[in-house]
Short mmCIF file of C-alpha atoms in Angstrom, two decimals:
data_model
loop_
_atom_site.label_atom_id
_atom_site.label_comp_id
_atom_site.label_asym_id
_atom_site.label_seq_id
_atom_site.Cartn_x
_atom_site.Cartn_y
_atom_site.Cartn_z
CA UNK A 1 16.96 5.25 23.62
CA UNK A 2 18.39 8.46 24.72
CA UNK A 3 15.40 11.40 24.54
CA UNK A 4 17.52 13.22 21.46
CA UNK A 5 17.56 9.81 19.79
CA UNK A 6 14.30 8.89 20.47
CA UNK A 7 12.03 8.72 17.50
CA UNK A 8 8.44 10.77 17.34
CA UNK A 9 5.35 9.70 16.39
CA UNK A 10 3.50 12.10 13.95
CA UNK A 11 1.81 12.28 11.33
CA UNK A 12 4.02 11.47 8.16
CA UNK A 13 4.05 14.61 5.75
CA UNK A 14 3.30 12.30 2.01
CA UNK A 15 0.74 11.10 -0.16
CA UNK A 16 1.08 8.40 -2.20
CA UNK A 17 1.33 9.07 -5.91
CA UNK A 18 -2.25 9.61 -7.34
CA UNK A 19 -2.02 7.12 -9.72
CA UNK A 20 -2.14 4.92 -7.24
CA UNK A 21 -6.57 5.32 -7.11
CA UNK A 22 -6.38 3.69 -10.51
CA UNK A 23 -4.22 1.09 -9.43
CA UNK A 24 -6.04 0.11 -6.77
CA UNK A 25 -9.18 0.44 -8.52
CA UNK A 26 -7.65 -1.96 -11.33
CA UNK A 27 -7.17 -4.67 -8.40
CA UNK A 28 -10.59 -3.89 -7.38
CA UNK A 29 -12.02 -4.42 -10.91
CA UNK A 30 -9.86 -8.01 -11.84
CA UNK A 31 -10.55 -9.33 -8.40
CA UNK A 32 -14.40 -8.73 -9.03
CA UNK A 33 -14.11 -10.15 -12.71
CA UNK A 34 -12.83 -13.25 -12.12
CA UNK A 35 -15.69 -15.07 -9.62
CA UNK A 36 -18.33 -12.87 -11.81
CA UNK A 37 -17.43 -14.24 -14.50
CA UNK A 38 -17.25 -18.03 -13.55
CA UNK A 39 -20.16 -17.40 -12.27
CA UNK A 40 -21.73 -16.23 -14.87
CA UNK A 41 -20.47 -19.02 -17.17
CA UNK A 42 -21.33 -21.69 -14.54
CA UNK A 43 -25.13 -19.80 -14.90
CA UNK A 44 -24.92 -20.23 -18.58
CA UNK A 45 -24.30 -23.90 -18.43
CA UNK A 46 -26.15 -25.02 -15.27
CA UNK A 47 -29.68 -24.94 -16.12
CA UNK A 48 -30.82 -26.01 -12.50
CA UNK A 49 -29.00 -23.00 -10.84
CA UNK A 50 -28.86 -20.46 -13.40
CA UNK A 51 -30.97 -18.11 -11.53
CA UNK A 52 -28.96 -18.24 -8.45
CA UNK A 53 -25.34 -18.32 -10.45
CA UNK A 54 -26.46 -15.30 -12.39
CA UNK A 55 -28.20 -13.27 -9.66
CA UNK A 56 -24.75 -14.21 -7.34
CA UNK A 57 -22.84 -12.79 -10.47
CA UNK A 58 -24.80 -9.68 -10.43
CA UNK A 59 -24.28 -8.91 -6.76
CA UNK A 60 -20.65 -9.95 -7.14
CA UNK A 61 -20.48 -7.04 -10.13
CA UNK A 62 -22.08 -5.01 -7.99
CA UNK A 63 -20.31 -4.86 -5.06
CA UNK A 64 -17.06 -4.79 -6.45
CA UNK A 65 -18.02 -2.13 -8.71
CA UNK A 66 -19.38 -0.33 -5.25
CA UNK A 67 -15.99 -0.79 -3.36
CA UNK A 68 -13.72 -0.29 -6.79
CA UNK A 69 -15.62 3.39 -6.58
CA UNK A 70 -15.08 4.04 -3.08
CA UNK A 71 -11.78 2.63 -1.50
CA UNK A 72 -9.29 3.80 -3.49
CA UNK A 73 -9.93 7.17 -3.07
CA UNK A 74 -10.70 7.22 0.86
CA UNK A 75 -7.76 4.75 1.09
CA UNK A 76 -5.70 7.46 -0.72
CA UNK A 77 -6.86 10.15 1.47
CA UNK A 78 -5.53 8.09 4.70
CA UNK A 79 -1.93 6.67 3.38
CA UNK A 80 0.90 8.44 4.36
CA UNK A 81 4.71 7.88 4.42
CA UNK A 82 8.19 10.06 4.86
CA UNK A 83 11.48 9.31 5.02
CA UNK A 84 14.01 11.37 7.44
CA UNK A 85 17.53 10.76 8.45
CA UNK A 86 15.99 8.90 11.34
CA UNK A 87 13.40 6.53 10.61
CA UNK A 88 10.72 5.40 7.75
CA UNK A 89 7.08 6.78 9.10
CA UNK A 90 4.19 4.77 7.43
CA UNK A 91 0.42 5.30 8.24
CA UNK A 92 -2.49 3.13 6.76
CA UNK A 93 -6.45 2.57 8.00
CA UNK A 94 -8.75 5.20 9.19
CA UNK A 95 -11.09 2.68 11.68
CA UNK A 96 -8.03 0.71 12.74
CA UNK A 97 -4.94 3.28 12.13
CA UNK A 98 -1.75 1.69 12.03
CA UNK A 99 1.58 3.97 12.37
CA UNK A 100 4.76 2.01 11.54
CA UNK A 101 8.28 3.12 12.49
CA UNK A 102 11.52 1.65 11.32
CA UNK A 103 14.36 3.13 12.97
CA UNK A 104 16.99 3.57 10.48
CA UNK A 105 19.40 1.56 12.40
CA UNK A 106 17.52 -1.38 12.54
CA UNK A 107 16.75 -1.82 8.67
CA UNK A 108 18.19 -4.84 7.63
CA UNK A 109 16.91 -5.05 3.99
CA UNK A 110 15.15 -2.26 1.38
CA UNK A 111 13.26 -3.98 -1.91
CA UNK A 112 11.87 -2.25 -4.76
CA UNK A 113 8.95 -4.39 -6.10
CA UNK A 114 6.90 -3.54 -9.49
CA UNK A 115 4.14 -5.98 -10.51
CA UNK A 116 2.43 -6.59 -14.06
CA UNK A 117 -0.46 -3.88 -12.69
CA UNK A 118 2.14 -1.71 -10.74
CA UNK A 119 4.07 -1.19 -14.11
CA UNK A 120 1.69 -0.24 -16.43
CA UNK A 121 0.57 2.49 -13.75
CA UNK A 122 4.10 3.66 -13.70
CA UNK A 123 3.93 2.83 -10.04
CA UNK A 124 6.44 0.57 -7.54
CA UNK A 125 6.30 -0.70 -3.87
CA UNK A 126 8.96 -0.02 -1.73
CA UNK A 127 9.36 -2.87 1.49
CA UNK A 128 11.68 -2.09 3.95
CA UNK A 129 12.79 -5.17 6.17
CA UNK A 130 13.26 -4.49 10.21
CA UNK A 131 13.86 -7.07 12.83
CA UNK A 132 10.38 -6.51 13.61
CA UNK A 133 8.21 -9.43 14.74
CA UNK A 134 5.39 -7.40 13.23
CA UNK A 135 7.03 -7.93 9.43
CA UNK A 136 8.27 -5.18 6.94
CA UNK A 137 7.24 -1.81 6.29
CA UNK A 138 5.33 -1.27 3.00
CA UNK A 139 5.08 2.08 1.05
CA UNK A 140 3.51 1.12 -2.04
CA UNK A 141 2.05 3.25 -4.45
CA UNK A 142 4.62 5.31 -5.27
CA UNK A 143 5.97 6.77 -8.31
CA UNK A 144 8.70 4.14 -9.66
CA UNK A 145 10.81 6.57 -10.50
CA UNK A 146 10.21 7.78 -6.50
CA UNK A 147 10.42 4.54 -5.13
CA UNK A 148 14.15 3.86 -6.92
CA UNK A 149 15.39 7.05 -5.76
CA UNK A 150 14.31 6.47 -2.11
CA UNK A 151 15.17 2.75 -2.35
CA UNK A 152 19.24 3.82 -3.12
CA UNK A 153 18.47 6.55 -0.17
CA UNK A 154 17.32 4.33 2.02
CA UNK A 155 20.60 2.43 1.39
CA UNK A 156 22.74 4.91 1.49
CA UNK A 157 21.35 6.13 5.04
CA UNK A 158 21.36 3.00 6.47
CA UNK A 159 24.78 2.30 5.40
CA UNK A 160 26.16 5.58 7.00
CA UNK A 161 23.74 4.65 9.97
CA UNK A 162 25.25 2.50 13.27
CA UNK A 163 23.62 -0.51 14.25
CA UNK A 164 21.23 -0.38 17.39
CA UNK A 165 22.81 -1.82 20.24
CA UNK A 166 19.64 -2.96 22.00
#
């Protein structure tokens, strides 16, 4: 690339829409549910190995309740994405920080994606496709209303955008 085409890393300017805590701490809550809960049952029925189903089930609840608490927020502290006329900046972790760059030119595909959970927190992921060996760029969290507007920009930029010729 020539230096005034050459993308930057730095620190992408937004948060993710707030909303997103709760969704995450949804995921956190039905992912902990369902083994508690067999477990549980299994305890109920299994006379031999209550005691161990049911103690299992109680450090199951507990730990899920433990990171349902804590990671949504700190992971909503460290997300960030932006958009420019140049290039989609994501960053995710805090131990193991990854920054994620997609050139505009070399966007092949942009998706708008709202599950079950996503939906009734008014919330959508948008994945944008690169030639990238390392896979698509993710922004999720986002407002839906957000994520369709920037899913038609995205479009529209990379439409008006040249191909890379590397």
């Amino acid at each position: 690339m020539r230096g005034e085409d050459a993308v930057r890393l730095r620190p992408p300017r937004n948060t993710l829409d707030r909303r997103a805590v709760g969704w995450w701490r949804a995921q956190w809550l039905l992912t902990t549910a369902v083994p508690a809960v067999v477990l549980a049952v299994l305890g109920g029925f299994l006379e031999p190995a209550r005691t161990w189903l049911l103690s299992l089930a109680g450090a199951v609840t507990v730990v899920g309740l433990a990171c349902a608490a804590f990671f949504p927020r700190w992971w909503f502290r460290v997300h960030r994405w932006e958009v420019t006329d140049e290039a989609v900046y994501v960053r995710t972790g805090f131990f193991w920080q990854e920054w994620r760059i997609a050139p505009m030119s070399r966007i092949q595909t942009v998706d708008t994606i709202r599950g079950p959970l996503e939906q009734a927190f008014r919330l959508a992921t948008v994945t944008v496709t690169t030639a990238s060996a390392k896979g698509a760029v993710t922004l999720a969290g986002l407002d839906h209303r957000m994520a369709a507007d920037l899913a038609e920009r995205l479009t529209r930029i990379t439409r008006d955008t040249p191909g890379d010729a590397t």
